[in-house]
PDB file of C-alpha atoms in Angstrom:
ATOM      1  CA  MET M 272      21.360  -9.021   8.289  1.00 40.00           C
ATOM      2  CA  ALA M 273      23.734 -11.922   8.598  1.00 38.00           C
ATOM      3  CA  THR M 274      25.102 -13.559   5.489  1.00 41.00           C
ATOM      4  CA  GLY M 275      24.316 -17.149   4.661  1.00 43.00           C
ATOM      5  CA  GLU M 276      20.754 -17.061   6.008  1.00 48.00           C
ATOM      6  CA  VAL M 277      18.084 -19.072   4.239  1.00 47.00           C
ATOM      7  CA  ALA M 278      15.885 -16.161   3.261  1.00 53.00           C
ATOM      8  CA  LYS M 279      14.899 -12.570   3.821  1.00 50.00           C
ATOM      9  CA  LEU M 280      11.415 -11.174   4.281  1.00 58.00           C
ATOM     10  CA  THR M 281      10.773  -7.567   3.434  1.00 54.00           C
ATOM     11  CA  ILE M 282       7.358  -6.370   4.547  1.00 57.00           C
ATOM     12  CA  ALA M 283       5.575  -3.119   3.790  1.00 53.00           C
ATOM     13  CA  SER M 284       3.735  -1.646   6.730  1.00 52.00           C
ATOM     14  CA  PRO M 285      -0.027  -1.072   6.683  1.00 46.00           C
ATOM     15  CA  SER M 286      -1.349   2.452   6.153  1.00 53.00           C
ATOM     16  CA  ARG M 287      -4.293   3.363   3.973  1.00 55.00           C
ATOM     17  CA  CYS M 288      -3.941   5.859   1.146  1.00 57.00           C
ATOM     18  CA  SER M 289      -5.038   9.441   1.695  1.00 61.00           C
ATOM     19  CA  TYR M 290      -7.690  10.704  -0.690  1.00 73.00           C
ATOM     20  CA  SER M 291      -8.209  14.432  -0.047  1.00 78.00           C
ATOM     21  CA  ASP M 292      -5.796  17.245   0.755  1.00 81.00           C
ATOM     22  CA  GLU M 293      -7.431  17.666   4.168  1.00 79.00           C
ATOM     23  CA  GLU M 294      -7.055  13.983   4.974  1.00 77.00           C
ATOM     24  CA  CYS M 295      -3.408  14.083   3.904  1.00 78.00           C
ATOM     25  CA  GLU M 296      -2.832  17.030   6.243  1.00 78.00           C
ATOM     26  CA  ASN M 297      -4.499  15.235   9.157  1.00 75.00           C
ATOM     27  CA  ARG M 298      -2.543  12.045   8.601  1.00 74.00           C
ATOM     28  CA  ALA M 299       0.773  13.849   8.223  1.00 74.00           C
ATOM     29  CA  ARG M 300       0.253  15.708  11.512  1.00 72.00           C
ATOM     30  CA  THR M 301      -1.421  13.209  13.779  1.00 66.00           C
ATOM     31  CA  MET M 302      -1.124   9.542  12.762  1.00 57.00           C
ATOM     32  CA  SER M 303       1.670   7.074  13.352  1.00 55.00           C
ATOM     33  CA  THR M 304       0.936   5.735   9.860  1.00 53.00           C
ATOM     34  CA  GLY M 305       1.176   9.202   8.344  1.00 54.00           C
ATOM     35  CA  GLY M 306       4.153  11.555   8.205  1.00 55.00           C
ATOM     36  CA  SER M 307       7.481  10.263   9.488  1.00 58.00           C
ATOM     37  CA  GLY M 308       7.709  13.121  11.975  1.00 58.00           C
ATOM     38  CA  SER M 309       5.257  11.293  14.252  1.00 57.00           C
ATOM     39  CA  TRP M 310       7.010   7.902  14.147  1.00 57.00           C
ATOM     40  CA  GLN M 311       8.541   6.169  17.123  1.00 59.00           C
ATOM     41  CA  SER M 312      12.258   5.436  17.031  1.00 61.00           C
ATOM     42  CA  ARG M 313      11.560   1.717  17.515  1.00 62.00           C
ATOM     43  CA  TRP M 314       8.517  -0.393  16.770  1.00 60.00           C
ATOM     44  CA  PRO M 315       7.452  -3.657  18.414  1.00 63.00           C
ATOM     45  CA  ALA M 316       7.573  -6.502  15.926  1.00 63.00           C
ATOM     46  CA  PRO M 317       4.073  -7.563  14.856  1.00 68.00           C
ATOM     47  CA  GLY M 318       2.999 -11.198  14.951  1.00 76.00           C
ATOM     48  CA  GLY M 319       1.892 -13.321  12.035  1.00 79.00           C
ATOM     49  CA  LEU M 320       4.567 -13.417   9.357  1.00 77.00           C
ATOM     50  CA  PHE M 321       6.924 -11.627  11.772  1.00 78.00           C
ATOM     51  CA  SER M 322       6.592 -14.022  14.670  1.00 83.00           C
ATOM     52  CA  ASP M 323       9.739 -15.744  15.950  1.00 82.00           C
ATOM     53  CA  ASP M 324       7.603 -18.657  17.120  1.00 88.00           C
ATOM     54  CA  CYS M 325       8.054 -21.417  14.550  1.00 91.00           C
ATOM     55  CA  ALA M 326       4.860 -23.073  15.788  1.00 92.00           C
ATOM     56  CA  VAL M 327       2.971 -19.950  14.715  1.00 89.00           C
ATOM     57  CA  ASN M 328       5.100 -18.908  11.742  1.00 88.00           C
ATOM     58  CA  PRO M 329       6.878 -22.029  10.447  1.00 91.00           C
ATOM     59  CA  ALA M 330       7.553 -20.692   6.959  1.00 85.00           C
ATOM     60  CA  PHE M 331       9.233 -17.434   7.962  1.00 85.00           C
ATOM     61  CA  CYS M 332      10.346 -17.712  11.609  1.00 85.00           C
ATOM     62  CA  ARG M 333      14.023 -18.160  10.683  1.00 85.00           C
ATOM     63  CA  MET M 334      14.094 -15.487   8.018  1.00 87.00           C
ATOM     64  CA  THR M 335      15.531 -12.036   8.473  1.00 87.00           C
ATOM     65  CA  ARG M 336      12.434  -9.845   8.641  1.00 85.00           C
ATOM     66  CA  VAL M 337      12.411  -6.156   7.753  1.00 86.00           C
ATOM     67  CA  TYR M 338       9.469  -3.964   8.803  1.00 83.00           C
ATOM     68  CA  ALA M 339       9.476  -1.010   6.414  1.00 84.00           C
ATOM     69  CA  LYS M 340       7.086   1.850   7.115  1.00 79.00           C
ATOM     70  CA  TYR M 341       6.144   4.345   4.470  1.00 74.00           C
ATOM     71  CA  CYS M 342       4.531   7.759   4.498  1.00 71.00           C
ATOM     72  CA  ASP M 343       3.619   8.786   0.947  1.00 78.00           C
ATOM     73  CA  GLY M 344      -0.028   7.685   1.280  1.00 80.00           C
ATOM     74  CA  GLY M 345       0.147   5.758  -1.992  1.00 87.00           C
ATOM     75  CA  SER M 346       1.803   2.406  -1.239  1.00 90.00           C
ATOM     76  CA  TRP M 347       5.289   3.632  -2.209  1.00 91.00           C
ATOM     77  CA  SER M 348       4.042   4.851  -5.605  1.00 93.00           C
ATOM     78  CA  GLY M 349       4.429   8.616  -5.170  1.00 91.00           C
ATOM     79  CA  ASN M 350       6.931  10.187  -7.552  1.00 92.00           C
ATOM     80  CA  LEU M 351       6.288  13.924  -7.251  1.00 91.00           C
ATOM     81  CA  ALA M 352       9.564  15.807  -7.666  1.00 91.00           C
ATOM     82  CA  THR M 353       8.380  18.995  -5.963  1.00 92.00           C
ATOM     83  CA  ALA M 354       6.664  19.727  -2.661  1.00 91.00           C
ATOM     84  CA  TYR M 355       2.863  19.661  -2.650  1.00 90.00           C
ATOM     85  CA  SER M 356       1.328  22.665  -0.916  1.00 88.00           C
ATOM     86  CA  THR M 357      -2.072  22.675   0.768  1.00 85.00           C
ATOM     87  CA  PRO M 358      -3.645  25.533   2.742  1.00 85.00           C
ATOM     88  CA  ASN M 359      -2.204  24.220   6.004  1.00 84.00           C
ATOM     89  CA  ALA M 360       0.792  22.051   5.174  1.00 84.00           C
ATOM     90  CA  THR M 361       3.653  21.246   2.837  1.00 88.00           C
ATOM     91  CA  LEU M 362       3.543  17.589   1.831  1.00 87.00           C
ATOM     92  CA  TYR M 363       5.870  15.272  -0.065  1.00 87.00           C
ATOM     93  CA  PHE M 364       4.845  12.301  -2.187  1.00 89.00           C
ATOM     94  CA  ARG M 365       8.137  10.549  -2.904  1.00 90.00           C
ATOM     95  CA  GLY M 366       7.403   6.981  -1.953  1.00 90.00           C
ATOM     96  CA  HIS M 367       9.094   5.493  -5.005  1.00 93.00           C
ATOM     97  CA  ALA M 368      12.352   7.319  -4.272  1.00 93.00           C
ATOM     98  CA  LEU M 369      12.106   6.101  -0.676  1.00 91.00           C
ATOM     99  CA  LEU M 370      11.667   2.550  -1.961  1.00 94.00           C
ATOM    100  CA  ASP M 371      14.879   2.865  -3.964  1.00 95.00           C
ATOM    101  CA  ALA M 372      16.670   4.239  -0.898  1.00 94.00           C
ATOM    102  CA  LEU M 373      15.317   1.382   1.230  1.00 93.00           C
ATOM    103  CA  LEU M 374      16.614  -1.279  -1.155  1.00 94.00           C
ATOM    104  CA  SER M 375      20.005   0.403  -1.381  1.00 95.00           C
ATOM    105  CA  SER M 376      20.276   0.623   2.403  1.00 93.00           C
ATOM    106  CA  LEU M 377      19.240  -3.013   2.902  1.00 93.00           C
ATOM    107  CA  ALA M 378      21.782  -4.141   0.304  1.00 93.00           C
ATOM    108  CA  GLU M 379      24.500  -2.583   2.439  1.00 92.00           C
ATOM    109  CA  SER M 380      23.135  -4.432   5.475  1.00 89.00           C
ATOM    110  CA  GLY M 381      23.168  -7.930   4.005  1.00 89.00           C
ATOM    111  CA  LEU M 382      20.344  -8.079   1.476  1.00 90.00           C
ATOM    112  CA  ALA M 383      22.972  -8.405  -1.246  1.00 91.00           C
ATOM    113  CA  ASP M 384      23.648 -11.940   0.013  1.00 90.00           C
ATOM    114  CA  ALA M 385      20.019 -13.076   0.020  1.00 91.00           C
ATOM    115  CA  HIS M 386      18.982 -15.895  -2.287  1.00 90.00           C
ATOM    116  CA  THR M 387      15.285 -15.876  -1.297  1.00 92.00           C
ATOM    117  CA  VAL M 388      13.133 -12.787  -0.760  1.00 93.00           C
ATOM    118  CA  VAL M 389       9.434 -12.500  -0.001  1.00 93.00           C
ATOM    119  CA  VAL M 390       7.678  -9.127  -0.174  1.00 93.00           C
ATOM    120  CA  SER M 391       4.556  -8.867   1.932  1.00 90.00           C
ATOM    121  CA  GLY M 392       2.249  -6.429   3.670  1.00 88.00           C
ATOM    122  CA  CYS M 393      -1.224  -5.951   5.093  1.00 86.00           C
ATOM    123  CA  SER M 394      -3.997  -3.600   3.922  1.00 87.00           C
ATOM    124  CA  ALA M 395      -2.270  -0.745   2.059  1.00 87.00           C
ATOM    125  CA  GLY M 396       0.933  -2.734   2.642  1.00 88.00           C
ATOM    126  CA  GLY M 397      -0.765  -5.655   0.909  1.00 91.00           C
ATOM    127  CA  LEU M 398      -1.548  -3.282  -1.949  1.00 93.00           C
ATOM    128  CA  THR M 399       2.157  -2.400  -1.955  1.00 93.00           C
ATOM    129  CA  ALA M 400       2.990  -6.050  -2.555  1.00 94.00           C
ATOM    130  CA  LEU M 401       0.768  -6.004  -5.639  1.00 95.00           C
ATOM    131  CA  LEU M 402       1.955  -2.649  -6.966  1.00 95.00           C
ATOM    132  CA  GLN M 403       5.692  -2.867  -6.271  1.00 95.00           C
ATOM    133  CA  SER M 404       6.819  -6.503  -6.251  1.00 96.00           C
ATOM    134  CA  ASP M 405       7.700  -6.684  -9.947  1.00 97.00           C
ATOM    135  CA  TYR M 406       9.796  -3.523  -9.608  1.00 96.00           C
ATOM    136  CA  ILE M 407      11.456  -4.738  -6.404  1.00 96.00           C
ATOM    137  CA  GLY M 408      12.286  -8.076  -8.041  1.00 96.00           C
ATOM    138  CA  GLU M 409      13.835  -6.341 -11.052  1.00 97.00           C
ATOM    139  CA  GLN M 410      15.942  -4.101  -8.812  1.00 96.00           C
ATOM    140  CA  LEU M 411      17.120  -6.989  -6.650  1.00 95.00           C
ATOM    141  CA  ARG M 412      18.138  -9.127  -9.615  1.00 95.00           C
ATOM    142  CA  GLY M 413      19.776  -6.298 -11.511  1.00 94.00           C
ATOM    143  CA  ARG M 414      21.409  -4.248  -8.738  1.00 94.00           C
ATOM    144  CA  TYR M 415      21.054  -5.233  -5.124  1.00 94.00           C
ATOM    145  CA  ALA M 416      20.902  -9.025  -4.711  1.00 93.00           C
ATOM    146  CA  PRO M 417      22.858 -10.777  -7.466  1.00 91.00           C
ATOM    147  CA  ALA M 418      22.596 -14.132  -5.654  1.00 90.00           C
ATOM    148  CA  LEU M 419      18.783 -14.019  -5.694  1.00 93.00           C
ATOM    149  CA  ARG M 420      17.226 -17.317  -6.810  1.00 93.00           C
ATOM    150  CA  HIS M 421      13.710 -17.208  -5.415  1.00 93.00           C
ATOM    151  CA  PHE M 422      11.410 -14.180  -5.237  1.00 95.00           C
ATOM    152  CA  ALA M 423       7.712 -14.054  -4.367  1.00 95.00           C
ATOM    153  CA  ALA M 424       5.005 -11.856  -2.825  1.00 95.00           C
ATOM    154  CA  VAL M 425       2.297 -12.358  -0.208  1.00 93.00           C
ATOM    155  CA  SER M 426      -0.508  -9.787  -0.215  1.00 93.00           C
ATOM    156  CA  VAL M 427      -2.615  -9.753   2.962  1.00 90.00           C
ATOM    157  CA  SER M 428      -5.937  -7.897   2.674  1.00 90.00           C
ATOM    158  CA  GLY M 429      -4.530  -5.787  -0.150  1.00 91.00           C
ATOM    159  CA  TYR M 430      -6.789  -6.806  -3.035  1.00 93.00           C
ATOM    160  CA  PHE M 431      -9.331  -3.982  -2.866  1.00 93.00           C
ATOM    161  CA  LEU M 432     -12.408  -3.976  -5.056  1.00 91.00           C
ATOM    162  CA  PHE M 433     -12.046  -1.282  -7.700  1.00 94.00           C
ATOM    163  CA  ALA M 434     -15.809  -0.975  -7.817  1.00 94.00           C
ATOM    164  CA  ASN M 435     -18.677   1.502  -7.685  1.00 95.00           C
ATOM    165  CA  ASP M 436     -20.750   1.857  -4.529  1.00 93.00           C
ATOM    166  CA  LEU M 437     -24.176   0.271  -4.154  1.00 92.00           C
ATOM    167  CA  ARG M 438     -25.752   3.198  -6.018  1.00 92.00           C
ATOM    168  CA  GLY M 439     -23.411   2.820  -8.977  1.00 94.00           C
ATOM    169  CA  VAL M 440     -21.278   5.860  -8.083  1.00 93.00           C
ATOM    170  CA  PRO M 441     -17.487   5.388  -8.559  1.00 94.00           C
ATOM    171  CA  VAL M 442     -16.569   6.765  -5.121  1.00 92.00           C
ATOM    172  CA  TYR M 443     -13.526   4.602  -4.449  1.00 93.00           C
ATOM    173  CA  PRO M 444     -12.161   4.646  -8.044  1.00 94.00           C
ATOM    174  CA  ASP M 445     -12.401   8.458  -8.031  1.00 93.00           C
ATOM    175  CA  GLU M 446     -10.604   8.613  -4.675  1.00 90.00           C
ATOM    176  CA  MET M 447      -7.793   6.442  -5.983  1.00 93.00           C
ATOM    177  CA  ARG M 448      -7.603   8.515  -9.149  1.00 94.00           C
ATOM    178  CA  ARG M 449      -6.816  11.507  -6.923  1.00 92.00           C
ATOM    179  CA  VAL M 450      -4.138   9.526  -5.061  1.00 92.00           C
ATOM    180  CA  PHE M 451      -2.558   8.589  -8.405  1.00 95.00           C
ATOM    181  CA  GLN M 452      -2.655  12.118  -9.809  1.00 93.00           C
ATOM    182  CA  ARG M 453      -1.617  13.956  -6.637  1.00 92.00           C
ATOM    183  CA  GLY M 454       1.449  11.774  -6.164  1.00 92.00           C
ATOM    184  CA  ASN M 455       2.427  11.594  -9.854  1.00 93.00           C
ATOM    185  CA  ALA M 456       2.323   7.817  -9.494  1.00 94.00           C
ATOM    186  CA  SER M 457       2.639   6.957 -13.180  1.00 91.00           C
ATOM    187  CA  ALA M 458       6.307   6.126 -12.598  1.00 88.00           C
ATOM    188  CA  GLY M 459       5.617   4.290  -9.348  1.00 92.00           C
ATOM    189  CA  VAL M 460       3.138   1.535 -10.253  1.00 95.00           C
ATOM    190  CA  ASN M 461       3.358  -1.666 -12.294  1.00 95.00           C
ATOM    191  CA  ALA M 462       4.870  -0.774 -15.687  1.00 94.00           C
ATOM    192  CA  ALA M 463       3.197  -3.641 -17.562  1.00 96.00           C
ATOM    193  CA  CYS M 464      -0.177  -2.529 -16.222  1.00 97.00           C
ATOM    194  CA  LEU M 465       0.419   1.032 -17.432  1.00 96.00           C
ATOM    195  CA  ARG M 466       1.283  -0.146 -20.943  1.00 96.00           C
ATOM    196  CA  ALA M 467      -1.964  -2.125 -21.154  1.00 97.00           C
ATOM    197  CA  GLN M 468      -4.275   0.788 -20.326  1.00 96.00           C
ATOM    198  CA  ALA M 469      -6.127   3.052 -22.726  1.00 96.00           C
ATOM    199  CA  PRO M 470      -5.192   6.753 -22.566  1.00 95.00           C
ATOM    200  CA  GLY M 471      -6.717   8.294 -19.464  1.00 94.00           C
ATOM    201  CA  GLU M 472      -7.125   4.961 -17.689  1.00 96.00           C
ATOM    202  CA  GLU M 473      -3.579   4.651 -16.393  1.00 96.00           C
ATOM    203  CA  TYR M 474      -4.746   5.586 -12.891  1.00 96.00           C
ATOM    204  CA  THR M 475      -6.454   2.201 -12.553  1.00 97.00           C
ATOM    205  CA  CYS M 476      -2.992   0.679 -12.093  1.00 97.00           C
ATOM    206  CA  ILE M 477      -2.907   1.999  -8.542  1.00 95.00           C
ATOM    207  CA  SER M 478      -5.484  -0.681  -7.775  1.00 94.00           C
ATOM    208  CA  GLY M 479      -4.499  -4.193  -6.770  1.00 92.00           C
ATOM    209  CA  ALA M 480      -7.070  -5.666  -9.136  1.00 90.00           C
ATOM    210  CA  ALA M 481      -5.524  -4.034 -12.204  1.00 94.00           C
ATOM    211  CA  SER M 482      -1.930  -4.605 -11.135  1.00 95.00           C
ATOM    212  CA  TRP M 483      -2.530  -8.268 -10.241  1.00 93.00           C
ATOM    213  CA  ALA M 484      -3.552  -9.012 -13.841  1.00 94.00           C
ATOM    214  CA  HIS M 485      -0.106  -7.963 -15.103  1.00 96.00           C
ATOM    215  CA  MET M 486       2.222  -9.187 -12.332  1.00 97.00           C
ATOM    216  CA  ALA M 487       5.116 -11.471 -13.225  1.00 97.00           C
ATOM    217  CA  THR M 488       6.000 -12.165  -9.570  1.00 97.00           C
ATOM    218  CA  PRO M 489       4.544 -15.377  -8.077  1.00 97.00           C
ATOM    219  CA  THR M 490       2.010 -14.000  -5.596  1.00 96.00           C
ATOM    220  CA  PHE M 491      -0.162 -15.511  -2.863  1.00 95.00           C
ATOM    221  CA  LEU M 492      -3.319 -13.582  -1.979  1.00 94.00           C
ATOM    222  CA  ILE M 493      -4.819 -13.641   1.517  1.00 92.00           C
ATOM    223  CA  ASN M 494      -8.176 -11.853   1.630  1.00 91.00           C
ATOM    224  CA  SER M 495     -11.239 -12.348   3.790  1.00 88.00           C
ATOM    225  CA  ALA M 496     -14.477 -13.317   2.068  1.00 85.00           C
ATOM    226  CA  PHE M 497     -16.301 -10.508   3.896  1.00 84.00           C
ATOM    227  CA  ASP M 498     -14.124  -7.439   4.392  1.00 87.00           C
ATOM    228  CA  TYR M 499     -15.493  -4.839   6.806  1.00 86.00           C
ATOM    229  CA  TRP M 500     -13.454  -1.947   5.426  1.00 87.00           C
ATOM    230  CA  GLN M 501     -14.264  -2.679   1.788  1.00 91.00           C
ATOM    231  CA  THR M 502     -17.949  -3.133   2.583  1.00 91.00           C
ATOM    232  CA  SER M 503     -18.111   0.178   4.457  1.00 89.00           C
ATOM    233  CA  CYS M 504     -15.625   2.280   2.486  1.00 89.00           C
ATOM    234  CA  ILE M 505     -16.152   1.033  -1.073  1.00 92.00           C
ATOM    235  CA  LEU M 506     -19.635  -0.466  -1.390  1.00 92.00           C
ATOM    236  CA  ALA M 507     -21.358   1.787   1.161  1.00 91.00           C
ATOM    237  CA  ALA M 508     -19.228   4.911   0.694  1.00 89.00           C
ATOM    238  CA  VAL M 509     -20.224   8.391  -0.361  1.00 87.00           C
ATOM    239  CA  PRO M 510     -17.887  11.162  -1.565  1.00 84.00           C
ATOM    240  CA  GLU M 511     -16.238  12.837   1.406  1.00 70.00           C
ATOM    241  CA  VAL M 512     -17.938  16.172   0.627  1.00 59.00           C
ATOM    242  CA  ASP M 513     -21.330  14.453   1.026  1.00 58.00           C
ATOM    243  CA  ALA M 514     -20.585  12.836   4.392  1.00 53.00           C
ATOM    244  CA  THR M 515     -22.957  14.424   6.949  1.00 53.00           C
ATOM    245  CA  PRO M 516     -21.785  14.117   9.618  1.00 49.00           C
ATOM    246  CA  PRO M 517     -18.466  12.426   8.824  1.00 47.00           C
ATOM    247  CA  PRO M 518     -18.401   9.125  10.771  1.00 44.00           C
ATOM    248  CA  SER M 519     -14.612   9.333  11.016  1.00 49.00           C
ATOM    249  CA  GLN M 520     -11.997  12.057  10.637  1.00 50.00           C
ATOM    250  CA  PHE M 521      -9.881   9.767   8.482  1.00 54.00           C
ATOM    251  CA  ASP M 522     -12.615   7.806   6.681  1.00 65.00           C
ATOM    252  CA  PRO M 523     -15.269  10.506   6.308  1.00 66.00           C
ATOM    253  CA  GLY M 524     -17.202   8.880   3.456  1.00 79.00           C
ATOM    254  CA  CYS M 525     -17.374   5.335   4.824  1.00 85.00           C
ATOM    255  CA  SER M 526     -20.822   3.893   5.602  1.00 85.00           C
ATOM    256  CA  GLY M 527     -22.312   7.121   4.290  1.00 86.00           C
ATOM    257  CA  ILE M 528     -25.119   5.652   2.188  1.00 86.00           C
ATOM    258  CA  PRO M 529     -28.399   6.481   3.987  1.00 81.00           C
ATOM    259  CA  GLY M 530     -29.639   3.588   6.088  1.00 77.00           C
ATOM    260  CA  TRP M 531     -26.400   1.617   5.927  1.00 73.00           C
ATOM    261  CA  ARG M 532     -25.301   2.228   9.499  1.00 64.00           C
ATOM    262  CA  LYS M 533     -28.722   1.084  10.729  1.00 49.00           C
ATOM    263  CA  GLY M 534     -28.540  -2.122   8.748  1.00 47.00           C
ATOM    264  CA  GLU M 535     -31.334  -1.070   6.405  1.00 45.00           C
ATOM    265  CA  CYS M 536     -29.454  -1.742   3.168  1.00 42.00           C
ATOM    266  CA  GLY M 537     -29.943  -5.208   1.694  1.00 39.00           C
TER     267      GLY M 537
END
């Protein structure tokens, strides 16, 4: 990063959370959005907020843009000190420590001179913007970017319904509870949200809906009115163990309600 630039844009890459141990294993071994062992050394810059074309991206085209991938499956919230063992893999959920390391590294590369920072992301990266922006802002002001004057977040398709499916079964909330517990995310989500929850309900703070209600960071939400993934994987989902046959290796419970895939559900 060059000093004296107008602003910096830090963006969290998209990658959905992993719900079951088996799904975590599959993602760690096979997906570019999973374990870092499968990542390319360089990534082509995406468009949208990353475009250099000021006709397409007038607000951010002249900003320094950082594309930060993550691999903890929990939107940088994982804070498990020890390795997590499954029957076929050894996994690590240390996204929050990686976030600290990212900020420290960027500070050495010019972030320390930034006076404007926008945190953004799409899908699970958009959820990251809702879960982590308050923490990132605190760290920038207190440690890494003393010249910071303006700080904001843009969440793209990251405000997921924390809702039961069409039958009234809490499929998605239960899945996210497992993400929260497996990764020991209590130290990696919005602190104000955690303080507001009743005992036993702290896991809800891994949802964008709960975190949004307690955010201090000015935040702009971009969400479609009709979201295919949320319709299929929240409203029409079944628990993964009930998916017969699984429609997808990585989204086994999506569209699992009988009749949904044939358009029979009203």
